[in-house]
Amino acid sequence: MRLCLFLLLSSMAFAQSTGSFHQDHTFNSSDFNNLNRRFSFYVPATYQASQNHTLILALPGCGVAPNDFRDDLRNIADSLDAIVACLDAGGNAITDEYGGREVKLLEYLYDSVQAHYSIDSNAVYLTGFSCNGREAMRVVLEELTTVPFAGVIPYSGAFNHPNFNPPSFARSQVSPVCLCMGTRDYFYTQLPYYHDLIDSLQARQAQFHEILMPNVGHTTVRASTFLTSISCVSWCTSALPSNSHLGGIITPTIALLLLLLIVPL
């Protein structure tokens, strides 16, 4: 099944394209029953096939167009010389409505990008916004995919879904996690679920890093997305001791830029 769908994805006319582009595709296998999905990509102009590049797989929030979320990540892609591949979850959380089928699409998207571009398999990151910030965590905590993520970056995760219960997940160790949350985000200020996740990660002695963004609500303001993602990727790739936790750390430069660039919501 994975090979069959991978062959369908391989027919997409990537042809070593650079810049922003997307592909609309219908998956007509028995498992997907004519499922329509858009895959949105950004490849920096500096891309060179002779070099391995970072890959960021991105899951837009519920109702957020994949092209828009891809565009939110273009600055970080340029800064890291990274490729962004964004999966349209159909306006729903990645596993909520479709029983996990979107997780397969995430694997096929990874396979297809890897087949057409030079990817550093040790520098593949998963990020998601809002409902799919939560689902990015589920993908890692429940080991729903074989994609070798170097880190997961939930951005303003909506961790309030009844099926999201971190203490119940069997996996004791997870990929490095960098949590980005605004101090004015409803899911941080008024609901306990984010703090429950922090407690669960601490109990697992997981490697995680927490970035709190001053005066940011539930949004993907480009300035905050750019700065926090840069910090997260730098942390994930750093040589930290096992089972370490750096909570709420933002470098003075990043903190100043956040205060100057982020528009309060």
Tab-separated table of C-alpha atoms in Angstrom:
chain	number	residue	atom	x	y	z
A	1	MET	CA	0.000	0.000	0.000
A	2	ARG	CA	2.753	2.479	0.926
A	3	LEU	CA	4.611	1.672	-2.290
A	4	CYS	CA	1.451	2.075	-4.382
A	5	LEU	CA	0.634	5.499	-2.974
A	6	PHE	CA	4.274	6.521	-3.113
A	7	LEU	CA	4.276	5.798	-6.849
A	8	LEU	CA	1.247	8.052	-7.233
A	9	LEU	CA	3.017	10.819	-5.368
A	10	SER	CA	6.129	10.299	-7.434
A	11	SER	CA	4.170	11.314	-10.512
A	12	MET	CA	3.948	14.855	-9.152
A	13	ALA	CA	5.978	17.161	-11.348
A	14	PHE	CA	8.507	18.369	-8.790
A	15	ALA	CA	11.390	18.319	-11.292
A	16	GLN	CA	13.699	19.981	-8.748
A	17	SER	CA	11.450	23.062	-8.580
A	18	THR	CA	12.352	25.947	-6.277
A	19	GLY	CA	10.158	28.643	-4.770
A	20	SER	CA	6.543	28.190	-3.645
A	21	PHE	CA	4.285	25.708	-5.389
A	22	HIS	CA	1.599	23.158	-4.626
A	23	GLN	CA	0.146	19.958	-5.997
A	24	ASP	CA	-3.496	18.875	-5.764
A	25	HIS	CA	-3.865	15.145	-5.775
A	26	THR	CA	-6.634	12.559	-5.540
A	27	PHE	CA	-5.717	9.308	-3.828
A	28	ASN	CA	-7.881	6.656	-5.432
A	29	SER	CA	-6.702	3.574	-3.558
A	30	SER	CA	-9.194	1.522	-1.547
A	31	ASP	CA	-7.854	2.955	1.728
A	32	PHE	CA	-8.437	6.556	0.686
A	33	ASN	CA	-11.530	6.342	-1.540
A	34	ASN	CA	-10.834	9.338	-3.791
A	35	LEU	CA	-9.477	11.498	-0.983
A	36	ASN	CA	-8.461	14.947	-2.255
A	37	ARG	CA	-5.504	16.655	-0.659
A	38	ARG	CA	-3.235	19.598	-1.420
A	39	PHE	CA	0.490	19.408	-0.745
A	40	SER	CA	2.226	22.797	-0.534
A	41	PHE	CA	5.963	23.203	-0.863
A	42	TYR	CA	8.641	25.811	-0.485
A	43	VAL	CA	12.168	25.169	-1.733
A	44	PRO	CA	14.690	27.980	-1.206
A	45	ALA	CA	16.417	29.436	-4.242
A	46	THR	CA	19.742	28.369	-2.698
A	47	TYR	CA	18.830	24.680	-2.985
A	48	GLN	CA	21.615	22.524	-4.390
A	49	ALA	CA	21.118	18.867	-5.222
A	50	SER	CA	24.728	18.160	-4.261
A	51	GLN	CA	24.009	19.072	-0.627
A	52	ASN	CA	21.647	17.529	1.929
A	53	HIS	CA	18.996	19.911	3.226
A	54	THR	CA	16.814	20.188	6.309
A	55	LEU	CA	13.171	19.171	5.809
A	56	ILE	CA	10.253	20.655	7.749
A	57	LEU	CA	6.988	18.736	7.481
A	58	ALA	CA	4.204	21.098	8.467
A	59	LEU	CA	0.579	20.551	9.494
A	60	PRO	CA	-1.657	23.653	9.264
A	61	GLY	CA	-4.282	24.307	11.889
A	62	CYS	CA	-7.916	23.341	11.430
A	63	GLY	CA	-9.342	25.439	8.614
A	64	VAL	CA	-5.936	26.948	7.752
A	65	ALA	CA	-4.933	26.622	4.102
A	66	PRO	CA	-1.662	24.725	3.606
A	67	ASN	CA	-0.374	27.494	1.306
A	68	ASP	CA	-0.812	30.037	4.113
A	69	PHE	CA	0.988	27.944	6.723
A	70	ARG	CA	3.758	27.209	4.226
A	71	ASP	CA	4.162	30.958	3.673
A	72	ASP	CA	4.434	31.474	7.440
A	73	LEU	CA	7.490	29.203	7.362
A	74	ARG	CA	9.267	30.655	4.332
A	75	ASN	CA	11.576	32.885	6.371
A	76	ILE	CA	12.824	30.033	8.503
A	77	ALA	CA	13.246	27.914	5.361
A	78	ASP	CA	15.435	30.590	3.810
A	79	SER	CA	17.445	31.021	7.012
A	80	LEU	CA	18.051	27.286	7.442
A	81	ASP	CA	18.299	26.471	3.739
A	82	ALA	CA	15.417	24.088	4.427
A	83	ILE	CA	12.573	22.622	2.394
A	84	VAL	CA	9.023	23.001	3.698
A	85	ALA	CA	6.380	20.423	2.797
A	86	CYS	CA	2.904	21.220	4.112
A	87	LEU	CA	0.083	18.664	4.318
A	88	ASP	CA	-3.546	19.697	3.947
A	89	ALA	CA	-5.473	17.848	6.637
A	90	GLY	CA	-8.804	18.746	5.077
A	91	GLY	CA	-9.580	21.410	7.655
A	92	ASN	CA	-9.596	18.836	10.447
A	93	ALA	CA	-7.126	17.616	13.020
A	94	ILE	CA	-4.844	15.161	11.312
A	95	THR	CA	-6.260	12.011	12.907
A	96	ASP	CA	-9.621	13.120	14.314
A	97	GLU	CA	-11.992	12.549	11.412
A	98	TYR	CA	-10.128	10.130	9.202
A	99	GLY	CA	-9.043	7.436	11.626
A	100	GLY	CA	-5.340	7.943	11.122
A	101	ARG	CA	-5.247	7.908	7.332
A	102	GLU	CA	-3.630	11.346	7.225
A	103	VAL	CA	-0.666	9.928	9.109
A	104	LYS	CA	-0.050	7.670	6.114
A	105	LEU	CA	-0.183	10.716	3.861
A	106	LEU	CA	2.490	12.302	6.051
A	107	GLU	CA	4.737	9.304	5.399
A	108	TYR	CA	4.080	9.380	1.667
A	109	LEU	CA	4.759	13.098	1.541
A	110	TYR	CA	8.122	12.477	3.246
A	111	ASP	CA	8.951	9.653	0.840
A	112	SER	CA	8.106	11.762	-2.192
A	113	VAL	CA	10.149	14.787	-1.126
A	114	GLN	CA	13.074	12.519	-0.276
A	115	ALA	CA	12.834	10.927	-3.733
A	116	HIS	CA	13.000	14.262	-5.544
A	117	TYR	CA	15.292	16.339	-3.337
A	118	SER	CA	18.499	15.861	-1.353
A	119	ILE	CA	17.303	15.570	2.249
A	120	ASP	CA	19.334	15.207	5.429
A	121	SER	CA	17.565	12.289	7.117
A	122	ASN	CA	18.985	13.475	10.462
A	123	ALA	CA	17.386	16.909	10.096
A	124	VAL	CA	13.680	16.210	9.538
A	125	TYR	CA	11.308	18.182	11.779
A	126	LEU	CA	7.561	18.026	12.331
A	127	THR	CA	5.614	21.152	13.198
A	128	GLY	CA	1.923	21.916	13.458
A	129	PHE	CA	-0.329	24.775	14.466
A	130	SER	CA	-3.298	24.669	16.858
A	131	CYS	CA	-5.248	21.387	16.474
A	132	ASN	CA	-2.383	20.000	14.441
A	133	GLY	CA	0.183	21.184	16.948
A	134	ARG	CA	-1.595	18.713	19.197
A	135	GLU	CA	-1.703	16.056	16.505
A	136	ALA	CA	2.010	16.508	15.796
A	137	MET	CA	2.555	15.524	19.425
A	138	ARG	CA	0.260	12.520	19.019
A	139	VAL	CA	2.198	11.365	15.963
A	140	VAL	CA	5.352	11.263	18.083
A	141	LEU	CA	3.902	10.083	21.402
A	142	GLU	CA	1.937	7.236	19.844
A	143	GLU	CA	4.681	6.348	17.345
A	144	LEU	CA	2.172	6.613	14.500
A	145	THR	CA	4.836	7.017	11.837
A	146	THR	CA	8.248	5.667	10.891
A	147	VAL	CA	9.504	9.052	9.676
A	148	PRO	CA	12.781	9.713	11.576
A	149	PHE	CA	11.951	13.065	13.162
A	150	ALA	CA	14.871	14.895	14.755
A	151	GLY	CA	12.365	16.971	16.692
A	152	VAL	CA	8.732	18.036	16.913
A	153	ILE	CA	7.655	21.690	17.240
A	154	PRO	CA	4.008	22.138	18.287
A	155	TYR	CA	3.061	25.775	17.717
A	156	SER	CA	0.189	27.108	19.862
A	157	GLY	CA	-1.068	23.567	20.299
A	158	ALA	CA	-4.758	23.076	21.122
A	159	PHE	CA	-4.173	20.275	23.603
A	160	ASN	CA	-7.797	20.102	24.747
A	161	HIS	CA	-9.056	17.162	22.654
A	162	PRO	CA	-10.544	14.280	24.735
A	163	ASN	CA	-8.382	11.757	22.872
A	164	PHE	CA	-5.206	13.627	23.801
A	165	ASN	CA	-4.141	12.223	27.167
A	166	PRO	CA	-0.338	12.245	27.453
A	167	PRO	CA	-0.121	10.073	30.602
A	168	SER	CA	-1.922	7.270	28.748
A	169	PHE	CA	0.604	7.102	25.910
A	170	ALA	CA	2.830	4.055	26.245
A	171	ARG	CA	6.012	5.534	24.841
A	172	SER	CA	8.372	6.549	27.644
A	173	GLN	CA	10.838	8.523	25.502
A	174	VAL	CA	9.982	10.872	22.672
A	175	SER	CA	11.859	12.851	20.058
A	176	PRO	CA	13.068	16.252	21.291
A	177	VAL	CA	10.030	18.499	21.739
A	178	CYS	CA	10.064	22.295	21.455
A	179	LEU	CA	6.781	23.807	22.619
A	180	CYS	CA	5.917	27.319	21.397
A	181	MET	CA	3.028	29.005	23.192
A	182	GLY	CA	1.851	32.613	23.438
A	183	THR	CA	1.255	34.074	26.871
A	184	ARG	CA	-2.109	35.415	25.662
A	185	ASP	CA	-3.170	32.157	24.037
A	186	TYR	CA	-6.464	30.811	25.389
A	187	PHE	CA	-4.988	27.320	25.560
A	188	TYR	CA	-2.256	28.619	27.859
A	189	THR	CA	-4.093	31.109	30.066
A	190	GLN	CA	-7.462	29.462	30.707
A	191	LEU	CA	-7.144	25.736	30.138
A	192	PRO	CA	-5.032	23.164	32.021
A	193	TYR	CA	-4.173	20.899	29.089
A	194	TYR	CA	-0.924	22.565	28.048
A	195	HIS	CA	0.334	22.475	31.626
A	196	ASP	CA	-0.711	18.823	31.907
A	197	LEU	CA	1.453	18.079	28.863
A	198	ILE	CA	4.417	19.821	30.505
A	199	ASP	CA	3.909	17.711	33.629
A	200	SER	CA	3.748	14.543	31.525
A	201	LEU	CA	6.949	15.369	29.647
A	202	GLN	CA	8.708	16.079	32.932
A	203	ALA	CA	7.496	12.756	34.339
A	204	ARG	CA	8.907	10.984	31.288
A	205	GLN	CA	12.197	12.834	31.714
A	206	ALA	CA	11.799	13.790	28.082
A	207	GLN	CA	14.003	16.247	26.253
A	208	PHE	CA	11.827	19.304	25.808
A	209	HIS	CA	12.224	23.022	25.461
A	210	GLU	CA	9.509	25.566	26.203
A	211	ILE	CA	9.299	28.953	24.510
A	212	LEU	CA	6.697	31.386	25.814
A	213	MET	CA	6.006	34.251	23.402
A	214	PRO	CA	5.130	37.521	25.169
A	215	ASN	CA	1.758	39.068	24.262
A	216	VAL	CA	1.017	36.544	21.514
A	217	GLY	CA	-2.434	35.002	21.190
A	218	HIS	CA	-3.574	32.009	19.168
A	219	THR	CA	-2.016	32.974	15.859
A	220	THR	CA	0.837	32.345	13.452
A	221	VAL	CA	2.146	35.888	13.213
A	222	ARG	CA	5.069	35.543	10.805
A	223	ALA	CA	7.554	37.295	13.089
A	224	SER	CA	6.867	34.990	16.013
A	225	THR	CA	6.763	31.873	13.827
A	226	PHE	CA	10.104	32.760	12.295
A	227	LEU	CA	11.931	33.573	15.517
A	228	THR	CA	10.643	30.751	17.666
A	229	SER	CA	11.159	28.144	14.961
A	230	ILE	CA	14.760	29.241	14.493
A	231	SER	CA	15.278	28.853	18.230
A	232	CYS	CA	13.563	25.458	18.275
A	233	VAL	CA	15.558	23.983	15.418
A	234	SER	CA	18.784	25.286	16.970
A	235	TRP	CA	17.857	23.635	20.250
A	236	CYS	CA	16.859	20.318	18.646
A	237	THR	CA	20.162	20.105	16.799
A	238	SER	CA	22.302	21.068	19.785
A	239	ALA	CA	24.189	18.402	21.717
A	240	LEU	CA	22.137	18.366	24.901
A	241	PRO	CA	22.537	15.661	27.547
A	242	SER	CA	19.828	13.011	27.564
A	243	ASN	CA	16.676	13.661	29.588
A	244	SER	CA	17.252	17.381	29.855
A	245	HIS	CA	14.658	20.115	30.171
A	246	LEU	CA	15.238	23.760	29.393
A	247	GLY	CA	12.039	25.499	30.385
A	248	GLY	CA	11.006	28.922	29.167
A	249	ILE	CA	14.406	29.871	27.781
A	250	ILE	CA	14.581	32.587	25.137
A	251	THR	CA	17.894	34.227	24.286
A	252	PRO	CA	18.031	37.976	24.993
A	253	THR	CA	18.236	38.751	21.263
A	254	ILE	CA	15.174	36.664	20.448
A	255	ALA	CA	13.270	38.103	23.411
A	256	LEU	CA	13.984	41.657	22.254
A	257	LEU	CA	12.976	40.894	18.671
A	258	LEU	CA	9.781	39.247	19.856
A	259	LEU	CA	8.839	42.333	21.869
A	260	LEU	CA	9.611	44.631	18.935
A	261	LEU	CA	8.042	42.626	16.132
A	262	ILE	CA	5.016	40.835	17.529
A	263	VAL	CA	1.757	42.724	17.312
A	264	PRO	CA	-0.408	42.035	20.403
A	265	LEU	CA	-3.676	40.307	19.531
